[in-house]
PDB file of C-alpha atoms in Angstrom:
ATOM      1  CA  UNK A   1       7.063  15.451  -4.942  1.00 53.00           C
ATOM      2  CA  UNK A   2       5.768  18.208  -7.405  1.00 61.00           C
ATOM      3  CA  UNK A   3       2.623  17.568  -9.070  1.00 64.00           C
ATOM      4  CA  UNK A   4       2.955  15.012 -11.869  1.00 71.00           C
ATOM      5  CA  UNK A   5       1.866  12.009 -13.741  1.00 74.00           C
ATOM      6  CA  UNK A   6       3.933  10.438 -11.419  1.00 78.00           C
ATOM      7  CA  UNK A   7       2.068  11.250  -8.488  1.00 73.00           C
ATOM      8  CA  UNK A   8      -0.895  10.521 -10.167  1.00 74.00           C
ATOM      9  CA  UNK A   9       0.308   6.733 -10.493  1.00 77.00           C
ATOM     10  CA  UNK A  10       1.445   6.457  -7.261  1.00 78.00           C
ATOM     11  CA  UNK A  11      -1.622   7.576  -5.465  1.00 76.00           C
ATOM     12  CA  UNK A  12      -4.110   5.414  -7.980  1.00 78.00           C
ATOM     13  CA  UNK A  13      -1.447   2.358  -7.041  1.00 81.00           C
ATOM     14  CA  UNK A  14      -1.380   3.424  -3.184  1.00 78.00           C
ATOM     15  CA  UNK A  15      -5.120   3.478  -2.890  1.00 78.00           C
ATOM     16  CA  UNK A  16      -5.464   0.376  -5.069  1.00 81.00           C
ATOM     17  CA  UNK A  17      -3.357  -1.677  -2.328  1.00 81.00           C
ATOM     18  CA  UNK A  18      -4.759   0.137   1.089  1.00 82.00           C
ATOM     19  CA  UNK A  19      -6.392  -3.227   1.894  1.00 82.00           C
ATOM     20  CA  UNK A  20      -3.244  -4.260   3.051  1.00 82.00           C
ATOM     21  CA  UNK A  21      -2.821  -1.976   5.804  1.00 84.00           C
ATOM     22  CA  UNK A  22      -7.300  -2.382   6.403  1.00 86.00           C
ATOM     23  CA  UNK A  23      -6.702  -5.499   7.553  1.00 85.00           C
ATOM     24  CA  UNK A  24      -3.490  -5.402   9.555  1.00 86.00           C
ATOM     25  CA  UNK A  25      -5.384  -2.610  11.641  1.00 89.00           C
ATOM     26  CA  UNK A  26      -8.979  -4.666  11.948  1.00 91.00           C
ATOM     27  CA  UNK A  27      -6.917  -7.917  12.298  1.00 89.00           C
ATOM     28  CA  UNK A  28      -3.761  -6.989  14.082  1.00 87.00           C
ATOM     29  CA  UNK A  29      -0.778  -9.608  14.542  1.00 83.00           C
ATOM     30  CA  UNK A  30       0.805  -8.688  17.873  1.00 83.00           C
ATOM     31  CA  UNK A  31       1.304 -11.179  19.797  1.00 83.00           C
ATOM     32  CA  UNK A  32       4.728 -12.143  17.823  1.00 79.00           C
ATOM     33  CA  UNK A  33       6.149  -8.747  18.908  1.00 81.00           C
ATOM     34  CA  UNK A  34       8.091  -8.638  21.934  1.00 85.00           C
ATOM     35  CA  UNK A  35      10.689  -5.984  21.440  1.00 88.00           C
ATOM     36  CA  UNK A  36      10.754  -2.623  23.136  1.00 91.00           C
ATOM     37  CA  UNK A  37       8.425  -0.570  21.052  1.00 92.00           C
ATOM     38  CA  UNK A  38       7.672  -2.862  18.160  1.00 90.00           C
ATOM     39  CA  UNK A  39       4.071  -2.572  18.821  1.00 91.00           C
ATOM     40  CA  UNK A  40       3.999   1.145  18.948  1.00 93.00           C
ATOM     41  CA  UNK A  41       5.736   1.190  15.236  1.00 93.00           C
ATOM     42  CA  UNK A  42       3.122  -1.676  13.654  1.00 90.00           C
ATOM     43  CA  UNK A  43       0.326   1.001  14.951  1.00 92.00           C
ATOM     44  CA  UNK A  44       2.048   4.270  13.952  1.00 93.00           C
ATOM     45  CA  UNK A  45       3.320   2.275  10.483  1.00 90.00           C
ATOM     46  CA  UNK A  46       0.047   0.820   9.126  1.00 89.00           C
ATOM     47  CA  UNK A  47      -1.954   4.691  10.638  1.00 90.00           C
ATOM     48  CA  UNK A  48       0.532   6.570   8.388  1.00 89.00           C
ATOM     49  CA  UNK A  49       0.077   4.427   5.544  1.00 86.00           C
ATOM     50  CA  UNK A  50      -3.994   4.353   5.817  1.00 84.00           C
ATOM     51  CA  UNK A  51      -4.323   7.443   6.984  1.00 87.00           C
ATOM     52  CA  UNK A  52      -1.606  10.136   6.596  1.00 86.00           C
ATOM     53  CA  UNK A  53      -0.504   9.095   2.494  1.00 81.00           C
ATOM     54  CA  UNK A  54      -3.451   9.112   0.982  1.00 78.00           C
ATOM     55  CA  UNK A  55      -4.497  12.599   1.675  1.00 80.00           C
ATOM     56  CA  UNK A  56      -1.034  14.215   1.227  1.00 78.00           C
ATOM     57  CA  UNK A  57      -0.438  12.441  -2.050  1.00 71.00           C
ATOM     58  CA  UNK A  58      -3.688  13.879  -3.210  1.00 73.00           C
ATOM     59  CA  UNK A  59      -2.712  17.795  -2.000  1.00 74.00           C
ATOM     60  CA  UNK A  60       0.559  17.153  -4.144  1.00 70.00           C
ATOM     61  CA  UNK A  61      -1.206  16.012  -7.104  1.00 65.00           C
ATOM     62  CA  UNK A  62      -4.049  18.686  -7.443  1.00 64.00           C
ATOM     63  CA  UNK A  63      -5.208  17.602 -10.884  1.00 56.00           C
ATOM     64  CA  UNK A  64      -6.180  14.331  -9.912  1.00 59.00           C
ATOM     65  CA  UNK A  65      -8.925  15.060  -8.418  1.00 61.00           C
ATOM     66  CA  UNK A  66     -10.459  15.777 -12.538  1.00 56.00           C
ATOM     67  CA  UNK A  67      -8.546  12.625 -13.368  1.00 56.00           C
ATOM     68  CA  UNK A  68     -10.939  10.691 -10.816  1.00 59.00           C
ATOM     69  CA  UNK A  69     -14.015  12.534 -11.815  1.00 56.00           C
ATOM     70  CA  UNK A  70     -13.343  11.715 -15.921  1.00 56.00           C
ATOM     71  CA  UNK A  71     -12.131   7.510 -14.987  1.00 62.00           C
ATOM     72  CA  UNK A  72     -14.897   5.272 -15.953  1.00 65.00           C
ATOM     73  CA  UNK A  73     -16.164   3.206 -13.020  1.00 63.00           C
ATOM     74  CA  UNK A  74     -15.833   0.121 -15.114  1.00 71.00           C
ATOM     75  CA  UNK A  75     -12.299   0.666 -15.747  1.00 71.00           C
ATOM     76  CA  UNK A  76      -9.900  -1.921 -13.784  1.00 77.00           C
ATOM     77  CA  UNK A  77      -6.687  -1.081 -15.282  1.00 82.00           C
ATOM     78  CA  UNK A  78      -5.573   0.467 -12.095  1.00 80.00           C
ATOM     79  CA  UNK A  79      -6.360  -2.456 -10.025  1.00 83.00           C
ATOM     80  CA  UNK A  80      -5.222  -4.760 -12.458  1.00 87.00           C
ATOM     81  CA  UNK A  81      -1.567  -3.276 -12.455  1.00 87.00           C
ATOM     82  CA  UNK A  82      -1.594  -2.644  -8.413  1.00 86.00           C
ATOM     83  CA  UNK A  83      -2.439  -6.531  -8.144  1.00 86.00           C
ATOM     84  CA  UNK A  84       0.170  -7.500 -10.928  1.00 89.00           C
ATOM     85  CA  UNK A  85       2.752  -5.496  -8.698  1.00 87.00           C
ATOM     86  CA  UNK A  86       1.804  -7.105  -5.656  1.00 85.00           C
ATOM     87  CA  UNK A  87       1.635 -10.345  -7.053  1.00 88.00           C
ATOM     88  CA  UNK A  88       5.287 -10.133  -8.908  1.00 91.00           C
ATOM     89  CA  UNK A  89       6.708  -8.556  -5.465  1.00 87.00           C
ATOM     90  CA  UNK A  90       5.417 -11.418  -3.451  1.00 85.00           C
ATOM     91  CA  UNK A  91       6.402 -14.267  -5.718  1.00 89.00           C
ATOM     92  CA  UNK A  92       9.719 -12.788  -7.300  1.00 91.00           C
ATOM     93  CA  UNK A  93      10.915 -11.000  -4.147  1.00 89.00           C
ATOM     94  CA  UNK A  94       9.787 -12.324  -0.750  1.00 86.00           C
ATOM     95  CA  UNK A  95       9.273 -16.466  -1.858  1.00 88.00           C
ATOM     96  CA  UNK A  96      12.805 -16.083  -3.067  1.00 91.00           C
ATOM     97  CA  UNK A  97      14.002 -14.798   0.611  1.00 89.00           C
ATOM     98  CA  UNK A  98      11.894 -17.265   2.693  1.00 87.00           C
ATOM     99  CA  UNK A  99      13.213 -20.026   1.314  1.00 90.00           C
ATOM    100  CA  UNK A 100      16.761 -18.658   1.767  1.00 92.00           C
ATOM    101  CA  UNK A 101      16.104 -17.843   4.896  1.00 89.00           C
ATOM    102  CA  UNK A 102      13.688 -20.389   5.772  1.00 84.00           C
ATOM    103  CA  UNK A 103      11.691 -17.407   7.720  1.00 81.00           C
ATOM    104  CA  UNK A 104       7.397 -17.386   7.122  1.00 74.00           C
ATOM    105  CA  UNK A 105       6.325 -14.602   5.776  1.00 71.00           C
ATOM    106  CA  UNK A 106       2.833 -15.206   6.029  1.00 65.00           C
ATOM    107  CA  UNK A 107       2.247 -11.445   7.298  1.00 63.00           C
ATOM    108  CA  UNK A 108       3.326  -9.455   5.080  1.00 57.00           C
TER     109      UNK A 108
END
């Protein structure tokens, strides 16, 4: 991904939802797992998503780093529209599929 607005958004939005992936690592959910290495992917899944993304999205998008500098710190548009996705994703997409498929998706 070149260096872009889009990056730019994608990062703010990445880092905006990271609590996601905070939790699953403090508060893991293993004991459900019992395939051949389904536990190694949940670790190596929620590491590169915490760990590995967040840095390289900010090496492709050089000139964010003056975007962060120049936000306001009372600004919660970024938040606001990282929650708004979340919240339409969980409620439009995966409510939808658990009641077709009558599976909890309390995890996710």
């Amino acid at each position: 991904i070149p260096p872009s607005r889009f990056t730019d958004i994608l990062y703010r939005i990445h880092v905006t939802l990271l609590q996601g992936p905070l939790l699953a690592i403090v508060f893991p959910v293993i004991n459900t797992r019992f395939l051949p290495m389904e536990v190694t992917i949940y670790w190596v899944q929620h590491f590169l998503v915490y760990v590995v993304i967040p840095p390289f999205l900010l090496y492709r998008s050089r000139h964010l780093i003056v975007a962060m500098e120049t936000t306001k710190t009372h600004d919660f548009s970024w938040e606001l529209l990282a929650s708004s996705f979340a919240f339409l994703y969980h409620f439009l997409f995966l409510q939808p599929i658990a009641l077709l498929t009558e599976a909890n998706l309390n995890c996710m």
